[in-house]
Coordinates of C-alpha atoms in Angstrom, one line a residue:
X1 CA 82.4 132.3 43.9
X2 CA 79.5 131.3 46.2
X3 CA 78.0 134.1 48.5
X4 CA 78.1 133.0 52.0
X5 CA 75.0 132.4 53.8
X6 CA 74.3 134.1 56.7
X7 CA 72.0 133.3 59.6
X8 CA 70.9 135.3 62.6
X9 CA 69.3 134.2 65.8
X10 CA 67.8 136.5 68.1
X11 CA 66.2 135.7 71.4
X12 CA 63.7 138.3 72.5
X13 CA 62.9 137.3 76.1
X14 CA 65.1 137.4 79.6
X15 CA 68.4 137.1 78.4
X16 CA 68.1 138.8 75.3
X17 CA 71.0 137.7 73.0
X18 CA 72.3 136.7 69.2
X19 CA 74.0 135.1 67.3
X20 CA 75.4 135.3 64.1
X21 CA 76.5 131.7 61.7
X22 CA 78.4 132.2 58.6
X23 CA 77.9 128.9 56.5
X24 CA 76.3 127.2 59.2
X25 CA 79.6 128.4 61.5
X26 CA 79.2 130.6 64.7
X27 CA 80.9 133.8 63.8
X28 CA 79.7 135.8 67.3
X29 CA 77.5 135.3 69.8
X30 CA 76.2 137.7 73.1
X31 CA 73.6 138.3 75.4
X32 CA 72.2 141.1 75.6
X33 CA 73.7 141.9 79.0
X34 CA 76.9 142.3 78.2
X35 CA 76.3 145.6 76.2
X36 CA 73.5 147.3 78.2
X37 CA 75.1 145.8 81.9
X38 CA 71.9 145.5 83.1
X39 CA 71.4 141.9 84.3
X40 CA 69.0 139.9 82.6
X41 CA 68.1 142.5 80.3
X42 CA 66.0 141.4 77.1
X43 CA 63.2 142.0 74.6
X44 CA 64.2 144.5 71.7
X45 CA 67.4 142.9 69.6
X46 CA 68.8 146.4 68.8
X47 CA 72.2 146.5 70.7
X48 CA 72.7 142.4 70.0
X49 CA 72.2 142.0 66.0
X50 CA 73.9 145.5 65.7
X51 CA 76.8 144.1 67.8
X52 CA 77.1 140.9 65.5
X53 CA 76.6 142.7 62.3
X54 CA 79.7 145.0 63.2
X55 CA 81.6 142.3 64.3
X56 CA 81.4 140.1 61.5
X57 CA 81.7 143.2 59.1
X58 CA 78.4 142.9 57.2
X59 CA 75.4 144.9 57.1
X60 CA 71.7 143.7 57.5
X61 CA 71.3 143.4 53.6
X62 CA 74.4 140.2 54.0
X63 CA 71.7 138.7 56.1
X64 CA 69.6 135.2 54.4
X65 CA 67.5 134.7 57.2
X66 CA 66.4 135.5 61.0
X67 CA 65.1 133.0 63.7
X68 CA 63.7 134.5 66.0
X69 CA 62.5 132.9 69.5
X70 CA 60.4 134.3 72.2
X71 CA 58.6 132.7 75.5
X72 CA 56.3 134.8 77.1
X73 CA 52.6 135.8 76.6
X74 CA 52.5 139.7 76.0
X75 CA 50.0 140.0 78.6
X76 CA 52.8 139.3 81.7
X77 CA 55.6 140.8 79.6
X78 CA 57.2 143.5 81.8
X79 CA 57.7 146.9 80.3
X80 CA 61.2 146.6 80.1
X81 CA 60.4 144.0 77.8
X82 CA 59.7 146.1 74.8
X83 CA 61.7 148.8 72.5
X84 CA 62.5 149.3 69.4
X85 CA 63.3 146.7 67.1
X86 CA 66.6 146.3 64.9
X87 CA 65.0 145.6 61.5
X88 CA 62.9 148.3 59.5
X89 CA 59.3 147.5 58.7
X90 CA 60.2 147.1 55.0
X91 CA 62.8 144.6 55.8
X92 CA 63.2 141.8 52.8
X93 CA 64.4 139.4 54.9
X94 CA 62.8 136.6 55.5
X95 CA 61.7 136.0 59.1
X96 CA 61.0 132.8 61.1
X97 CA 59.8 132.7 64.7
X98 CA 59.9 129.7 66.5
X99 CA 59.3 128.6 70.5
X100 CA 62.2 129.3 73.1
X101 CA 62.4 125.5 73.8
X102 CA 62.5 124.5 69.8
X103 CA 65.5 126.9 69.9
X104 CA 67.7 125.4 72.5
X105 CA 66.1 121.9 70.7
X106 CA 68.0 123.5 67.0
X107 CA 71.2 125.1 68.4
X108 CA 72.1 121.5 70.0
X109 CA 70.7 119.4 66.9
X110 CA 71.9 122.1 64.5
X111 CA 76.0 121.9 65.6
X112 CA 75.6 118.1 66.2
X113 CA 77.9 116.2 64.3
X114 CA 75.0 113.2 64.7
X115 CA 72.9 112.2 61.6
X116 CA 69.7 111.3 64.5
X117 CA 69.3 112.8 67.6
X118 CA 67.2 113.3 70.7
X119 CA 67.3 116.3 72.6
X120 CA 65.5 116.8 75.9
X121 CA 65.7 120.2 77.0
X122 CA 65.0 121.1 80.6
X123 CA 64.6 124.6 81.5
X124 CA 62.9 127.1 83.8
X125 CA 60.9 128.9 81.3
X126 CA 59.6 128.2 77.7
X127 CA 56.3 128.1 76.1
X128 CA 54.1 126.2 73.7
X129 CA 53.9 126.4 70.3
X130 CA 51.6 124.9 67.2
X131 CA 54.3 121.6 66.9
X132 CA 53.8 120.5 70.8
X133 CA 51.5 118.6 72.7
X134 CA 50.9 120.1 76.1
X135 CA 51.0 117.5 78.7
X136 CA 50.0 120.1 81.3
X137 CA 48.3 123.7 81.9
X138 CA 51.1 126.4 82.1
X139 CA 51.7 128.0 85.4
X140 CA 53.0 131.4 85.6
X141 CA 53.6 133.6 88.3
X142 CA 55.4 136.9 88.7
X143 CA 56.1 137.8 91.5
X144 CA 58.0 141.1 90.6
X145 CA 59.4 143.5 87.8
X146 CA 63.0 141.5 87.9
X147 CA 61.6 138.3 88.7
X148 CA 59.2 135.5 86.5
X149 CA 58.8 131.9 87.1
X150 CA 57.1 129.9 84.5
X151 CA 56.6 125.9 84.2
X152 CA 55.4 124.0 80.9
X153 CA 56.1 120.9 80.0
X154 CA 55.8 120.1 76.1
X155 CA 56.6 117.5 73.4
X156 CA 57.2 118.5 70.1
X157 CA 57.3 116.3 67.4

């Protein structure tokens, strides 16, 4: 009998969530909102991956691989921002961290039933990363602790 293969996905900016896919299958999914009830909460995965692992009935040594996705430049990262992280330093699992927009990009491509695809993903924040051309300079502005507004525009190929 084949052991399943399990992926995790974690976002670790506003809107904290994860998600959890059993052979390529969404077991669970939540933002990180819905267990702390603070609006918009994010950063640290703790109470998210916990949340899936529990609900899915596995521990973090069932886990083949996490994705994980921020946005933000640490230097205009509120505090609430960071915390402790779910995984132990001596973790064995393997790790990949890729942009906020190539995530939204791979959850639509990645559930598509399409062999080819194009994805255009429009959204208020996101960053660059090594894959993209920057068309434009970012602009960033934070104007409060509850409040950032962030425009990019990028083309990965």
């Amino acid at each position: 009998m084949n052991k399943s293969t399990y992926i995790l996905g974690t976002g670790l900016s506003h809107d904290g969530s994860t998600c959890l896919l059993k052979d390529g299958k969404i077991v669970v999914a939540i933002e990180k909102e819905r267990l702390t009830r603070i609006k918009h909460d994010g950063g640290n995965d703790y109470h998210t991956v916990q949340y899936c692992l529990d609900a899915a009935g596995i521990t973090i040594k069932d886990l083949s691989l996490v994705v994980q996705a921020a946005n933000f430049e640490k230097d205009i990262l509120p505090d609430r921002y960071s915390g402790a992280r779910f995984f132990p330093a001596d973790c064995n699992i393997p790790f990949v961290t890729i942009s906020h927009h190539l995530a939204h990009a791979y959850s639509a491509i990645g559930t598509s039933p399409f062999n080819e695809s194009n994805v255009l993903i429009i959204d208020g924040c996101g960053s660059p990363y090594e894959q993209c051309d920057d068309t434009k300079e970012a602009i960033c502005y934070v104007p409060d602790t509850n409040t950032m507004i962030a425009e990019k525009d990028s083309y990965y190929h």
